[in-house]
């Protein structure tokens, strides 16, 4: 039979004579072990585009061979190993066979099942501002991918676009939560957004104002604050190092004091241990439950004699409110220190820029449609100070239909006989009509921007402007109040300044030097001169000279040589003119070759400036010339010509002494007439116009 181990066999034999035996051993060698192999996948089920790890182990094998082409490295494989399948899109089978030395074999296989592609929807809900003030609006924005339907719930309802979109919600007066749910055949996705509605979307707004009551060892610090509806506390930080104050490390500070929740002015006294004749820096600080705000750093200088002489000026500026909706206005208030000589505004909108009262004041910003910064600089002989404030504009909605009119005045409250400028601008207007106001205001106006000088006013006036386009009209008005003089007293005189402006023209005649100065020919050059003089007792500032050249001339050069040029308009910024000071501006122009004969050339000059009282003023002058008419009209009488010819013919010579005398007289008259016509009369050396205005 089959042997599985070594065996010894013995046989015994016997007869009557005896017995015998023998043995034989059959040696059985070691048994050959069969190979085995096991292959697996982890995981065995995956989604399309995912991967799996393929692993195998074997026993009693000396060689393994891959039976499918998806093994790395080809068909020959180690007796054990593993590899990553990579991204799979379909079901995939892996088979391997392993052999022993006797070429006995075993094989195994594994199949990775790939699930079909699942595309789930994705939705994201966001907002342009998740924290707003009560009564404001915000915009919800949803972005969607792979969805067929989207529905809403919470504080909105209904279906919305499965392609994404946005919508404005509000005005809101309490917290709101908005939910969105988007579907497709494979599943769904949801998102939500909560809008927090507070009493105020801002912390407090605080402004540092100039110090007052400055002595040699103490001062009163001032400021104003808007708590934006929340209970607010304020204090001042001050010291001798500006950087320390700005960094919140000031030498000293006042105690916190409550100012309520609205807009309030506040002040506090420094300790009475300040050093004399020393510069101190300070700022106002406000805090409430929404945050902390610091005002600008200002300064003051203590005196050694309690008079506070020789200090730089200071100025503060604030906007109330500091946040408005598109198209609304704010009141801009500036507050200079008492030692200020003059103030000038810049930036802003709606005629904010320009001279401002050194005593402080308020002005409407006019309708605002973008965030706008208003700045003001005040100065005296020792220095200057600049402050600014920004009005934030929310909820911009462009008006594409009816026009918008913006009318304002540089000053809305004047002393008796005071004057100011009314300014306007429009949006979408095609024509404008003015009414009311002072002399010269009523009638057709440009769509702007434009300005109108009121002249001296002795009573309050209301200026109204209505502008139109094809879809409608809009009207705005501004009232200028005039303070009456004290009862029974004399009428106060106007501001003390007297300005003279003189303009003239002088023509260079390189071709025909005998021609009249005020009658240039095409191609001639003209020197246009404007002289100005201040014979008053005070300096005038911010001098600006505007020259409007006629269309028929071309600008060549000028002295000063740096005017602002816009078309045929030249603007010279002349700075400050001291009392009894004077100046000259000259402009060289050439008459165009195509200038029509007989064309009237007007050269108007407008000089604007700020008088010693801080009020804007304007002086004008004009001079004119006329293009030479090279083809004067001549009316010919053929009868007279024939008579003259006949007179000079032989049949009409005089036959008496009286006749000869008449002929001689006639010849002398003709010679004088010819000389006069050919000489052109006595030339004019120039034309001068002088305008004087007393302030």
XYZ file of C-alpha atoms in Angstrom:
695
model
C 0.000 0.000 0.000
C 0.946 3.717 -0.032
C 3.645 4.517 2.463
C 3.869 7.799 4.186
C 6.817 6.917 6.426
C 9.836 4.533 6.515
C 8.914 0.892 7.240
C 10.862 -2.392 7.969
C 9.397 -5.690 6.790
C 10.470 -9.258 8.297
C 9.639 -12.723 7.181
C 10.086 -15.973 9.132
C 10.137 -19.438 7.496
C 10.382 -22.937 9.125
C 10.228 -26.692 8.339
C 10.877 -29.905 10.155
C 14.499 -29.242 10.155
C 14.397 -25.807 11.496
C 13.515 -22.066 10.743
C 14.985 -18.870 9.220
C 13.984 -15.158 8.786
C 14.986 -12.061 6.903
C 14.143 -8.232 6.966
C 13.985 -5.388 4.525
C 13.514 -1.609 5.236
C 11.652 0.711 2.895
C 12.707 4.335 3.390
C 10.017 7.014 2.680
C 11.271 10.582 1.886
C 9.710 14.002 3.121
C 6.229 14.785 1.769
C 5.926 17.752 -0.753
C 3.679 20.631 0.677
C 1.011 22.090 -1.618
C 1.096 25.875 -2.184
C -1.775 28.215 -1.194
C -2.538 31.895 -1.890
C -5.133 34.387 -0.601
C -5.880 37.820 -2.180
C -8.143 40.541 -0.753
C -9.237 44.176 -1.365
C -9.849 46.889 1.218
C -12.401 48.229 0.754
C -14.176 45.917 -1.656
C -16.942 48.473 -2.429
C -16.018 52.016 -3.439
C -17.577 54.989 -5.193
C -16.536 55.890 -8.709
C -13.259 57.777 -8.685
C -12.116 56.236 -5.390
C -9.393 53.608 -4.816
C -8.821 50.354 -2.912
C -5.757 48.515 -1.492
C -5.084 45.089 -3.055
C -3.121 42.622 -0.777
C -2.110 38.953 -1.085
C -0.250 36.318 1.000
C 0.849 32.732 0.099
C 2.074 29.541 1.809
C 4.587 26.941 0.470
C 5.002 28.987 -2.709
C 8.190 29.887 -4.469
C 6.700 31.988 -7.273
C 3.524 34.025 -7.906
C 2.193 35.209 -11.244
C -0.450 37.889 -11.882
C -3.182 36.626 -14.160
C -4.702 40.071 -14.834
C -2.897 43.068 -16.310
C -3.787 45.487 -13.518
C -0.935 44.494 -11.169
C 1.970 46.944 -11.030
C 5.290 45.567 -12.272
C 3.935 43.113 -14.792
C 3.092 39.389 -14.375
C 5.896 38.308 -12.031
C 4.970 39.105 -8.447
C 6.386 38.448 -4.986
C 4.882 35.696 -2.877
C 3.193 38.412 -0.819
C 2.553 42.134 -1.274
C 0.090 44.958 -1.714
C -0.595 48.004 -3.919
C -3.100 50.843 -4.378
C -5.524 50.335 -7.216
C -5.679 54.011 -8.152
C -8.983 55.731 -9.054
C -11.479 53.177 -10.360
C -14.529 53.928 -12.470
C -15.771 50.306 -13.051
C -15.830 46.913 -11.281
C -12.298 45.448 -11.415
C -11.045 41.827 -10.768
C -7.517 40.973 -9.596
C -6.312 37.267 -9.996
C -2.997 35.703 -8.907
C -1.504 32.119 -9.090
C 1.317 30.861 -6.834
C 3.570 27.742 -7.419
C 5.783 25.496 -5.275
C 8.994 23.724 -6.292
C 7.085 20.739 -7.580
C 5.203 23.127 -9.874
C 2.093 22.530 -7.911
C -0.097 25.672 -7.830
C -2.955 27.530 -6.230
C -4.807 30.654 -7.376
C -7.220 33.233 -5.971
C -9.023 36.362 -7.114
C -10.866 39.364 -5.697
C -13.261 41.816 -7.337
C -13.571 45.513 -6.311
C -17.132 46.690 -6.807
C -17.407 50.324 -7.994
C -20.662 52.046 -7.202
C -22.161 54.396 -9.819
C -21.286 58.154 -9.564
C -23.357 60.034 -6.943
C -23.635 63.808 -7.408
C -25.014 65.478 -4.307
C -26.209 69.103 -4.366
C -24.239 71.818 -2.594
C -25.701 75.112 -1.339
C -24.120 78.009 0.535
C -26.135 80.892 2.046
C -24.365 84.133 3.014
C -25.078 87.842 3.510
C -23.380 91.118 2.752
C -23.758 92.160 6.400
C -24.753 89.708 9.120
C -24.969 92.433 11.782
C -27.019 95.551 11.042
C -28.748 98.381 12.855
C -32.458 98.352 13.479
C -34.340 99.523 10.398
C -31.540 98.728 7.958
C -31.466 96.188 5.130
C -28.983 93.568 3.988
C -28.621 91.211 1.024
C -28.888 87.412 1.163
C -26.752 85.551 -1.400
C -27.065 81.852 -2.184
C -24.735 79.829 -4.424
C -25.841 76.373 -5.620
C -24.255 73.443 -7.455
C -25.843 70.224 -8.771
C -29.365 71.058 -7.596
C -32.665 70.870 -9.414
C -34.900 72.503 -6.774
C -34.339 74.877 -3.835
C -36.873 75.788 -1.161
C -36.676 78.233 1.765
C -37.986 78.319 5.296
C -37.592 80.297 8.488
C -37.988 84.038 7.960
C -38.486 83.607 4.227
C -40.497 81.086 2.243
C -41.142 79.691 -1.191
C -38.923 78.366 -3.958
C -35.811 80.191 -5.123
C -33.608 79.730 -8.162
C -31.580 76.479 -8.135
C -28.896 78.360 -10.090
C -28.172 80.739 -7.204
C -29.117 84.367 -6.683
C -29.547 87.204 -4.191
C -32.334 89.198 -2.570
C -32.551 92.251 -0.327
C -34.238 91.649 3.023
C -35.464 94.317 5.377
C -35.725 96.813 6.796
C -35.272 94.540 9.844
C -36.076 95.340 13.432
C -35.225 92.009 15.094
C -32.907 89.055 14.563
C -33.887 86.872 11.590
C -32.848 83.357 10.488
C -33.095 82.276 6.852
C -32.934 78.588 5.799
C -32.430 77.074 2.352
C -32.700 73.431 1.191
C -31.637 72.210 -2.264
C -32.359 68.783 -3.862
C -31.422 66.486 -6.735
C -32.076 62.784 -7.435
C -29.087 61.737 -5.320
C -29.766 63.735 -2.186
C -30.005 67.191 -0.626
C -27.999 69.942 1.132
C -29.050 72.691 3.535
C -27.639 75.931 4.924
C -28.864 78.800 7.074
C -27.937 82.417 7.838
C -28.836 84.495 10.875
C -28.996 88.303 10.676
C -28.322 90.008 13.990
C -30.233 93.276 14.360
C -28.918 95.563 17.058
C -29.840 98.939 18.358
C -26.688 100.193 16.637
C -24.297 98.531 14.271
C -21.462 100.697 15.587
C -19.789 101.397 18.855
C -19.735 104.995 20.052
C -18.490 107.807 17.801
C -16.405 110.356 19.688
C -14.780 113.596 18.518
C -12.082 115.563 20.310
C -12.747 119.282 20.356
C -10.381 122.160 21.114
C -9.414 122.939 24.687
C -10.662 126.092 26.406
C -9.976 128.026 29.613
C -6.270 127.356 29.218
C -4.260 128.663 32.175
C -0.664 128.135 33.129
C -1.462 124.971 35.121
C -4.841 123.658 33.888
C -7.256 123.560 30.958
C -10.777 122.460 30.066
C -10.848 119.550 27.614
C -13.898 119.180 25.357
C -15.465 116.621 23.069
C -18.731 115.259 21.752
C -20.009 111.704 21.478
C -22.787 109.754 19.814
C -23.631 106.634 21.807
C -25.602 105.214 18.877
C -28.452 104.198 21.159
C -26.366 102.576 23.903
C -25.351 103.904 27.304
C -21.872 105.356 26.886
C -18.991 106.541 29.076
C -16.330 109.091 28.121
C -13.033 110.417 29.420
C -9.913 112.292 28.257
C -6.330 111.066 28.012
C -3.591 113.718 27.994
C 0.134 114.211 28.354
C 3.259 115.876 26.936
C 4.145 113.076 24.481
C 1.894 112.807 21.426
C 2.938 109.226 20.643
C 2.095 108.092 24.161
C -1.371 109.626 23.880
C -1.959 107.977 20.505
C -0.794 104.604 21.893
C -3.041 104.821 24.947
C -0.107 105.389 27.332
C -0.832 109.013 28.233
C 0.633 110.498 31.410
C -2.768 111.270 32.853
C -6.468 110.757 32.262
C -9.759 112.032 33.592
C -12.368 109.838 35.265
C -15.023 108.043 33.235
C -18.302 109.946 33.058
C -21.643 108.770 31.665
C -23.111 110.655 28.690
C -26.260 108.625 27.984
C -27.043 106.941 24.675
C -27.471 109.839 22.232
C -25.423 112.757 20.927
C -23.922 114.943 23.643
C -21.167 117.497 24.189
C -18.968 116.899 27.215
C -15.936 118.430 28.890
C -13.687 117.835 31.872
C -10.973 119.692 33.722
C -7.355 118.582 33.810
C -5.532 118.359 37.090
C -4.152 121.730 38.203
C -0.567 120.565 38.084
C 0.227 121.225 34.412
C 3.569 122.843 33.610
C 3.516 126.466 32.394
C 4.421 127.282 28.770
C 4.258 123.573 27.815
C 2.512 121.792 24.940
C 0.072 119.067 25.999
C -1.637 116.524 23.741
C -5.067 115.066 24.479
C -7.861 113.003 22.992
C -11.402 112.015 23.918
C -12.241 108.327 24.470
C -15.715 106.740 24.540
C -16.872 103.209 25.303
C -20.110 101.236 25.426
C -21.142 97.597 25.123
C -20.377 97.621 21.391
C -16.810 98.854 21.610
C -14.440 101.756 22.214
C -13.666 104.779 20.043
C -10.823 107.292 20.300
C -10.985 110.823 18.940
C -8.210 112.685 17.140
C -5.219 113.881 19.139
C -5.280 117.684 19.604
C -2.940 119.953 21.514
C -2.850 123.105 23.604
C -0.032 125.073 25.221
C -0.169 126.360 28.734
C 0.988 129.922 29.370
C 3.286 131.474 31.865
C 0.935 134.467 32.152
C -2.490 132.820 31.809
C -3.119 134.644 28.482
C -2.527 131.734 26.108
C -0.838 133.967 23.535
C 1.227 132.758 20.605
C -0.424 129.325 20.307
C -1.165 127.365 17.151
C -4.891 127.204 16.403
C -6.882 124.001 16.734
C -10.066 122.832 15.077
C -12.464 119.919 15.430
C -15.089 118.715 12.976
C -17.978 116.293 13.340
C -20.865 114.921 11.294
C -24.322 114.321 12.722
C -25.366 111.705 11.871
C -22.155 109.995 10.815
C -24.103 107.222 9.003
C -26.845 108.018 6.470
C -28.733 106.146 3.786
C -28.095 106.947 0.132
C -29.545 110.333 -0.787
C -29.791 111.553 2.814
C -27.732 114.393 4.301
C -25.726 115.062 7.436
C -24.858 118.257 9.300
C -21.144 119.082 9.297
C -20.050 121.216 12.277
C -16.605 122.735 12.709
C -15.309 124.329 15.905
C -12.041 126.303 15.718
C -10.174 127.633 18.725
C -10.591 131.293 19.592
C -7.121 132.231 18.301
C -7.966 131.190 14.717
C -7.528 133.753 11.931
C -9.005 131.824 9.007
C -10.398 128.419 8.021
C -10.640 126.671 4.652
C -12.522 123.456 3.850
C -11.548 120.749 1.376
C -12.911 117.439 0.111
C -16.535 116.798 0.986
C -19.373 117.315 -1.456
C -21.989 119.823 -2.544
C -19.882 123.012 -2.253
C -18.218 122.117 1.030
C -14.784 123.218 -0.214
C -13.791 126.849 0.255
C -13.472 129.482 2.929
C -15.232 128.839 6.240
C -15.989 131.070 9.191
C -13.150 131.284 11.694
C -15.806 131.392 14.428
C -17.083 127.917 13.561
C -20.436 126.904 12.216
C -22.562 124.165 10.660
C -23.445 123.276 7.088
C -25.607 120.624 5.507
C -23.690 118.070 3.495
C -26.485 117.923 0.946
C -27.640 114.535 -0.370
C -24.816 111.972 -0.244
C -24.531 108.866 -2.397
C -21.059 107.596 -1.424
C -18.865 107.602 1.674
C -17.608 111.203 1.893
C -14.800 112.787 3.943
C -15.080 116.459 4.965
C -11.839 118.219 5.960
C -11.055 121.684 7.321
C -7.803 123.522 8.032
C -7.646 126.533 10.354
C -4.608 128.762 10.727
C -3.115 131.814 12.353
C 0.284 133.441 12.193
C 1.770 130.727 14.435
C 0.607 127.646 12.551
C -2.370 125.583 11.446
C -4.450 122.552 12.371
C -6.440 120.153 10.185
C -9.335 117.879 11.100
C -11.655 115.648 9.100
C -14.748 113.494 9.499
C -16.278 110.850 7.243
C -19.987 110.310 6.583
C -20.692 106.658 5.768
C -23.436 106.132 3.164
C -25.409 102.865 3.228
C -27.928 101.256 0.871
C -26.927 102.956 -2.367
C -29.781 102.675 -4.887
C -29.144 104.606 -8.117
C -31.954 106.789 -9.394
C -32.019 106.285 -13.131
C -35.228 108.168 -13.822
C -36.193 111.471 -12.255
C -33.397 114.108 -12.018
C -31.819 115.090 -8.719
C -31.078 118.709 -7.736
C -28.568 119.589 -5.014
C -28.667 123.259 -3.955
C -26.623 124.738 -1.111
C -25.097 127.969 0.128
C -21.578 128.523 1.411
C -23.162 130.341 4.359
C -26.789 130.203 5.385
C -26.565 132.894 8.085
C -25.102 136.299 7.181
C -24.485 139.591 8.903
C -26.363 142.597 7.572
C -25.037 143.483 4.081
C -23.148 140.172 3.950
C -22.818 138.092 0.804
C -22.164 134.463 -0.096
C -22.295 131.976 -2.944
C -25.225 129.708 -3.848
C -24.012 126.515 -5.528
C -25.809 123.706 -7.310
C -25.211 120.409 -9.039
C -27.587 117.962 -10.708
C -27.854 114.299 -11.637
C -29.698 113.286 -14.808
C -31.065 116.773 -15.551
C -31.340 118.325 -19.005
C -32.497 121.856 -18.068
C -32.922 124.020 -14.955
C -35.004 127.052 -13.947
C -34.303 129.293 -10.912
C -36.778 131.407 -8.943
C -36.827 133.624 -5.860
C -33.494 134.737 -4.446
C -31.810 138.063 -5.124
C -31.352 140.120 -8.289
C -29.966 138.021 -11.143
C -30.873 134.623 -9.694
C -34.251 133.978 -11.356
C -34.285 132.528 -14.865
C -32.635 129.728 -16.810
C -29.619 128.087 -15.192
C -27.122 125.512 -16.445
C -27.380 121.918 -15.208
C -24.196 122.638 -13.277
C -22.102 122.356 -11.353
C -22.625 126.105 -11.029
C -22.457 128.966 -8.556
C -24.177 132.350 -8.054
C -22.852 135.309 -6.049
C -25.726 136.763 -4.047
C -24.351 140.255 -3.652
C -24.927 142.180 -0.425
C -28.122 141.052 1.329
C -30.109 143.164 3.770
C -32.930 140.652 4.295
C -33.374 136.878 4.250
C -33.770 135.258 0.832
C -34.851 131.824 -0.412
C -33.207 130.529 -3.588
C -35.098 127.791 -5.468
C -33.912 125.665 -8.394
C -36.073 123.220 -10.395
C -34.456 120.903 -12.936
C -36.088 118.684 -15.550
C -35.541 115.683 -17.794
C -37.822 113.568 -19.976
C -39.207 111.626 -16.997
C -39.885 114.381 -14.478
C -38.417 117.149 -12.347
C -36.849 117.803 -8.966
C -36.716 120.975 -6.861
C -34.372 122.088 -4.109
C -34.110 125.350 -2.233
C -31.886 127.034 0.316
C -32.703 129.954 2.600
C -30.049 132.495 3.570
C -30.901 134.254 6.793
C -29.657 137.827 7.297
C -29.115 139.136 10.810
C -30.514 142.638 11.201
C -28.441 145.476 12.722
C -29.120 146.461 16.348
C -32.327 148.463 16.784
C -31.742 152.197 16.696
C -28.067 151.840 15.856
C -26.351 152.707 12.611
C -26.164 150.220 9.793
C -22.834 148.396 10.116
C -20.466 149.135 7.262
C -19.307 146.378 4.935
C -15.961 144.702 5.476
C -12.931 146.986 5.125
C -11.280 146.264 1.796
C -11.122 148.073 -1.541
C -10.112 146.146 -4.650
C -9.481 147.612 -8.094
C -9.288 145.485 -11.237
C -8.206 147.050 -14.547
C -7.952 145.207 -17.876
C -6.629 146.411 -21.232
C -5.489 145.129 -24.605
C -2.541 146.156 -26.749
C -2.118 144.818 -30.252
C 1.192 143.894 -31.876
C 1.042 144.559 -35.616
C 4.044 142.852 -37.203
C 2.543 143.071 -40.687
C 0.565 146.305 -40.777
C 1.764 148.395 -37.839
C -0.424 151.308 -38.752
C -3.681 149.514 -38.004
C -5.878 150.383 -35.073
C -5.066 148.624 -31.700
C -8.636 147.671 -31.026
C -9.223 146.538 -34.598
C -6.867 143.544 -35.099
C -6.707 141.584 -38.303
C -6.748 137.733 -38.444
C -3.265 136.481 -37.529
C -2.398 139.517 -35.361
C -1.196 139.022 -31.791
C -2.790 140.784 -28.803
C -1.411 141.367 -25.302
C -4.203 141.198 -22.738
C -3.284 142.825 -19.390
C -5.138 142.638 -16.065
C -3.981 144.826 -13.167
C -5.356 144.306 -9.651
C -4.774 146.302 -6.479
C -5.898 146.116 -2.847
C -6.051 149.615 -1.411
C -7.909 148.495 1.711
C -6.553 148.124 5.240
C -6.486 144.321 5.464
C -4.995 141.465 3.485
C -7.198 139.513 1.105
C -6.599 135.788 0.584
C -7.313 132.978 -1.844
C -7.103 135.220 -4.909
C -8.222 133.403 -8.064
C -8.322 135.220 -11.417
C -10.441 133.703 -14.189
C -10.001 134.904 -17.757
C -12.415 133.715 -20.443
C -10.792 134.245 -23.835
C -13.067 134.683 -26.872
C -13.312 131.781 -29.281
C -11.743 133.833 -32.080
C -8.290 133.925 -30.378
C -5.683 131.268 -29.529
C -3.721 131.338 -26.243
C 0.070 131.636 -26.717
C 1.631 132.311 -23.305
C 1.143 134.318 -20.129
C 2.793 135.852 -17.074
C 2.505 134.123 -14.588
C 3.210 131.154 -16.833
C 1.352 128.437 -14.923
C -2.395 128.972 -15.325
C -4.894 126.136 -15.186
C -6.148 125.862 -18.786
C -9.578 124.480 -19.697
C -10.498 125.216 -23.288
C -10.298 129.019 -23.642
C -10.558 129.583 -19.883
C -7.421 130.472 -17.891
C -7.381 130.292 -14.082
C -4.551 131.926 -12.105
C -4.165 131.099 -8.381
C -2.663 134.326 -7.015
C -2.534 133.536 -3.271
C -2.654 136.415 -0.764
C -2.570 140.156 -1.503
C -1.482 142.396 1.349
C -2.990 145.785 2.066
C -1.862 148.302 -0.583
C -0.519 145.394 -2.646
C -0.957 145.062 -6.384
C -0.219 142.652 -9.215
C -0.391 142.186 -12.954
C -1.346 139.281 -15.217
C -0.550 139.426 -18.941
C -1.763 137.025 -21.604
C -0.562 136.819 -25.188
C -3.077 135.590 -27.795
C -3.327 135.395 -31.584
C -6.464 136.145 -33.596
C -7.531 133.060 -35.536
C -7.067 133.176 -39.313
C -10.720 132.229 -39.763
C -12.046 134.922 -37.401
C -15.033 136.532 -39.171
C -14.603 140.225 -40.093
C -16.358 142.504 -37.650
C -16.452 139.860 -34.844
C -16.568 141.402 -31.362
C -13.832 140.066 -29.046
C -14.805 140.222 -25.344
C -12.148 139.615 -22.678
C -13.989 139.265 -19.294
C -11.956 138.990 -16.062
C -13.368 137.652 -12.782
C -11.281 138.010 -9.607
C -12.572 136.095 -6.560
C -11.036 136.312 -3.092
C -11.720 136.119 0.645
C -11.996 139.493 2.367
C -10.516 140.271 5.839
C -13.809 139.297 7.471
C -13.616 135.805 5.969
C -16.337 136.307 3.349
C -15.958 135.398 -0.346
C -16.070 138.327 -2.772
C -15.920 138.767 -6.556
C -14.816 141.674 -8.786
C -15.292 141.681 -12.563
C -13.993 143.731 -15.489
C -14.296 143.465 -19.260
C -12.492 144.875 -22.272
C -13.298 144.306 -25.931
C -11.862 144.597 -29.416
C -13.263 144.050 -32.915
C -11.814 142.127 -35.823
C -11.042 144.507 -38.718
C -13.602 144.368 -41.504
C -11.320 143.908 -44.507
C -14.135 144.301 -47.054
C -16.147 147.384 -46.038
C -19.432 147.774 -47.811
C -19.303 150.326 -50.601
C -22.508 151.508 -52.249
C -21.771 152.521 -55.816
C -23.981 154.984 -57.667
C -23.380 154.433 -61.378
C -24.996 157.716 -62.228
C -22.486 159.692 -60.129
C -19.574 157.720 -61.544
C -20.627 158.467 -65.076
C -21.108 162.106 -64.166
C -17.573 162.262 -62.743
C -16.142 160.725 -65.874
C -18.032 163.162 -68.018
C -16.899 166.004 -65.770
C -13.247 165.114 -66.362
C -13.673 164.744 -70.133
C -12.735 167.494 -72.438
C -16.276 168.733 -72.997
C -16.768 169.763 -69.371
C -13.656 171.812 -68.440
C -14.590 175.216 -66.927
C -14.696 178.196 -69.250
C -14.684 180.945 -66.557
C -12.622 182.001 -63.513
C -15.439 181.021 -61.130
C -15.539 177.557 -62.664
C -11.792 177.063 -62.176
C -12.095 178.096 -58.487
C -14.813 175.522 -57.934
C -12.685 172.844 -59.587
C -9.646 173.614 -57.375
C -11.786 173.510 -54.218
C -13.247 170.173 -55.297
C -9.783 168.693 -55.939
C -8.551 169.827 -52.466
C -11.573 168.229 -50.820
C -10.951 164.956 -52.686
C -7.271 164.937 -51.574
C -8.225 165.484 -47.893
C -10.881 162.769 -48.097
C -8.448 160.290 -49.681
C -5.824 161.016 -47.034
C -8.321 160.453 -44.246
C -9.577 157.185 -45.714
C -6.114 155.798 -46.383
C -4.779 156.812 -42.939
C -7.630 155.115 -41.069
C -8.105 158.052 -38.699
C -6.190 158.503 -35.462
C -5.281 155.056 -33.975
C -6.346 154.126 -30.457
C -3.471 152.906 -28.333
C -5.759 150.635 -26.212
C -8.983 150.334 -24.316
C -9.140 150.118 -20.517
C -12.011 149.114 -18.234
C -11.748 149.620 -14.469
C -14.104 148.066 -11.920
C -14.002 149.081 -8.250
C -15.796 147.270 -5.437
C -15.834 148.565 -1.840
C -16.054 146.062 1.062
